[in-house]
């Protein structure tokens, strides 16, 4: 059991390091290990793959990681919404926002910021009124 625990801890550390350094290639290798079920599935790890691909400018890979998340939570949605917002794709970001069972403050702030960054203030005000 200690070996598995240590391995998961190491895996998480490596993944976080790849995200922090925007190091796509080793991150993709970690994702391959994850997909091959060599690492137990978890929403926590899936969320970090969404972050990895988003930070590396790989929106389609981030979306695939999101779609592959077995039990997405509000953090999962916020991460993919932020990925679309970063690419100025506010329409898709809003569609994803509408799918969140219980959006939190981060959800609203992310969407409002996306609209504001694009200079599209009317939808941002609508979000504020909701």
CSV table of C-alpha atoms in Angstrom, one decimal:
chain,number,residue,atom,x,y,z
A,1,UNK,CA,0.0,0.0,0.0
A,2,UNK,CA,2.8,2.4,0.7
A,3,UNK,CA,4.2,1.8,-2.7
A,4,UNK,CA,0.9,2.8,-4.4
A,5,UNK,CA,0.5,5.8,-2.1
A,6,UNK,CA,4.0,7.0,-2.9
A,7,UNK,CA,3.5,6.4,-6.6
A,8,UNK,CA,0.3,8.5,-6.6
A,9,UNK,CA,2.0,11.2,-4.6
A,10,UNK,CA,4.9,11.2,-7.1
A,11,UNK,CA,2.5,11.2,-10.1
A,12,UNK,CA,0.6,14.2,-8.7
A,13,UNK,CA,3.9,16.0,-8.1
A,14,UNK,CA,5.2,15.4,-11.6
A,15,UNK,CA,1.9,16.5,-13.1
A,16,UNK,CA,1.8,19.7,-11.1
A,17,UNK,CA,5.4,20.4,-12.1
A,18,UNK,CA,4.5,19.9,-15.8
A,19,UNK,CA,1.6,22.4,-15.4
A,20,UNK,CA,3.8,25.0,-13.6
A,21,UNK,CA,6.5,24.8,-16.3
A,22,UNK,CA,4.0,24.4,-19.2
A,23,UNK,CA,5.9,21.2,-20.1
A,24,UNK,CA,3.6,19.5,-22.5
A,25,UNK,CA,5.6,16.4,-23.6
A,26,UNK,CA,6.1,14.8,-20.2
A,27,UNK,CA,2.6,15.9,-19.3
A,28,UNK,CA,1.3,14.0,-22.3
A,29,UNK,CA,3.3,11.0,-21.2
A,30,UNK,CA,1.7,11.2,-17.7
A,31,UNK,CA,-1.7,11.4,-19.4
A,32,UNK,CA,-1.0,8.3,-21.4
A,33,UNK,CA,-0.2,6.4,-18.2
A,34,UNK,CA,-3.4,7.7,-16.7
A,35,UNK,CA,-5.5,6.7,-19.7
A,36,UNK,CA,-3.9,3.2,-19.8
A,37,UNK,CA,-5.3,2.8,-16.2
A,38,UNK,CA,-1.8,2.5,-14.7
A,39,UNK,CA,-3.0,5.2,-12.3
A,40,UNK,CA,-6.4,5.0,-10.6
A,41,UNK,CA,-9.0,7.4,-12.2
A,42,UNK,CA,-9.8,10.5,-10.2
A,43,UNK,CA,-11.6,13.8,-10.9
A,44,UNK,CA,-8.6,15.5,-9.2
A,45,UNK,CA,-6.1,14.2,-11.7
A,46,UNK,CA,-8.5,14.7,-14.6
A,47,UNK,CA,-8.9,18.4,-13.6
A,48,UNK,CA,-5.1,18.8,-13.6
A,49,UNK,CA,-4.9,17.4,-17.2
A,50,UNK,CA,-7.5,20.0,-18.2
A,51,UNK,CA,-5.2,22.7,-16.6
A,52,UNK,CA,-2.1,21.3,-18.3
A,53,UNK,CA,-3.5,21.4,-21.8
A,54,UNK,CA,-5.1,24.7,-21.2
A,55,UNK,CA,-1.9,26.3,-20.0
A,56,UNK,CA,0.0,24.8,-23.0
A,57,UNK,CA,-2.6,26.3,-25.4
A,58,UNK,CA,-4.0,22.9,-26.4
A,59,UNK,CA,-7.7,23.7,-26.2
A,60,UNK,CA,-9.0,20.6,-28.0
A,61,UNK,CA,-6.9,18.3,-25.7
A,62,UNK,CA,-8.2,20.2,-22.7
A,63,UNK,CA,-11.8,19.6,-23.9
A,64,UNK,CA,-11.0,15.9,-24.4
A,65,UNK,CA,-9.6,15.7,-20.9
A,66,UNK,CA,-12.8,17.4,-19.6
A,67,UNK,CA,-15.1,15.1,-21.6
A,68,UNK,CA,-13.2,12.1,-20.3
A,69,UNK,CA,-13.6,13.1,-16.7
A,70,UNK,CA,-15.9,10.5,-15.1
A,71,UNK,CA,-17.4,12.7,-12.5
A,72,UNK,CA,-16.8,16.4,-13.3
A,73,UNK,CA,-17.2,18.8,-10.5
A,74,UNK,CA,-17.4,22.6,-10.4
A,75,UNK,CA,-13.6,22.8,-10.6
A,76,UNK,CA,-13.7,20.7,-13.8
A,77,UNK,CA,-16.2,23.1,-15.3
A,78,UNK,CA,-14.3,26.2,-14.1
A,79,UNK,CA,-11.1,24.9,-15.6
A,80,UNK,CA,-12.5,24.2,-19.1
A,81,UNK,CA,-14.5,27.5,-19.0
A,82,UNK,CA,-11.3,29.3,-18.2
A,83,UNK,CA,-9.6,27.5,-21.1
A,84,UNK,CA,-12.2,28.7,-23.6
A,85,UNK,CA,-12.2,32.2,-22.1
A,86,UNK,CA,-8.4,32.3,-22.6
A,87,UNK,CA,-9.0,31.6,-26.3
A,88,UNK,CA,-11.8,34.3,-26.4
A,89,UNK,CA,-14.4,31.6,-27.1
A,90,UNK,CA,-17.1,33.1,-24.9
A,91,UNK,CA,-20.0,31.4,-26.6
A,92,UNK,CA,-18.7,27.9,-25.8
A,93,UNK,CA,-17.6,29.1,-22.3
A,94,UNK,CA,-21.2,30.3,-21.6
A,95,UNK,CA,-22.6,27.0,-22.9
A,96,UNK,CA,-20.4,25.1,-20.5
A,97,UNK,CA,-21.3,27.5,-17.7
A,98,UNK,CA,-25.0,26.7,-18.3
A,99,UNK,CA,-24.2,23.0,-17.8
A,100,UNK,CA,-22.8,23.5,-14.3
A,101,UNK,CA,-25.3,22.0,-11.7
A,102,UNK,CA,-24.3,24.6,-9.1
A,103,UNK,CA,-22.0,27.4,-10.3
A,104,UNK,CA,-19.8,29.0,-7.7
A,105,UNK,CA,-18.3,32.5,-7.4
A,106,UNK,CA,-15.3,31.4,-9.5
A,107,UNK,CA,-17.7,30.2,-12.2
A,108,UNK,CA,-19.4,33.6,-12.5
A,109,UNK,CA,-16.1,35.5,-12.2
A,110,UNK,CA,-14.5,33.4,-14.9
A,111,UNK,CA,-17.4,33.9,-17.4
A,112,UNK,CA,-17.8,37.6,-16.6
A,113,UNK,CA,-14.0,38.2,-17.0
A,114,UNK,CA,-14.1,36.3,-20.4
A,115,UNK,CA,-16.8,38.7,-21.7
A,116,UNK,CA,-15.1,41.8,-20.2
A,117,UNK,CA,-11.7,40.8,-21.8
A,118,UNK,CA,-13.4,40.6,-25.2
A,119,UNK,CA,-15.1,44.0,-24.6
A,120,UNK,CA,-18.5,42.3,-24.7
A,121,UNK,CA,-20.0,44.0,-21.6
A,122,UNK,CA,-23.8,43.3,-22.1
A,123,UNK,CA,-23.5,39.5,-21.5
A,124,UNK,CA,-21.2,40.2,-18.5
A,125,UNK,CA,-24.0,42.4,-17.0
A,126,UNK,CA,-26.5,39.7,-17.6
A,127,UNK,CA,-24.4,37.3,-15.7
A,128,UNK,CA,-24.1,39.8,-12.8
A,129,UNK,CA,-27.9,40.0,-12.6
A,130,UNK,CA,-28.4,36.2,-12.4
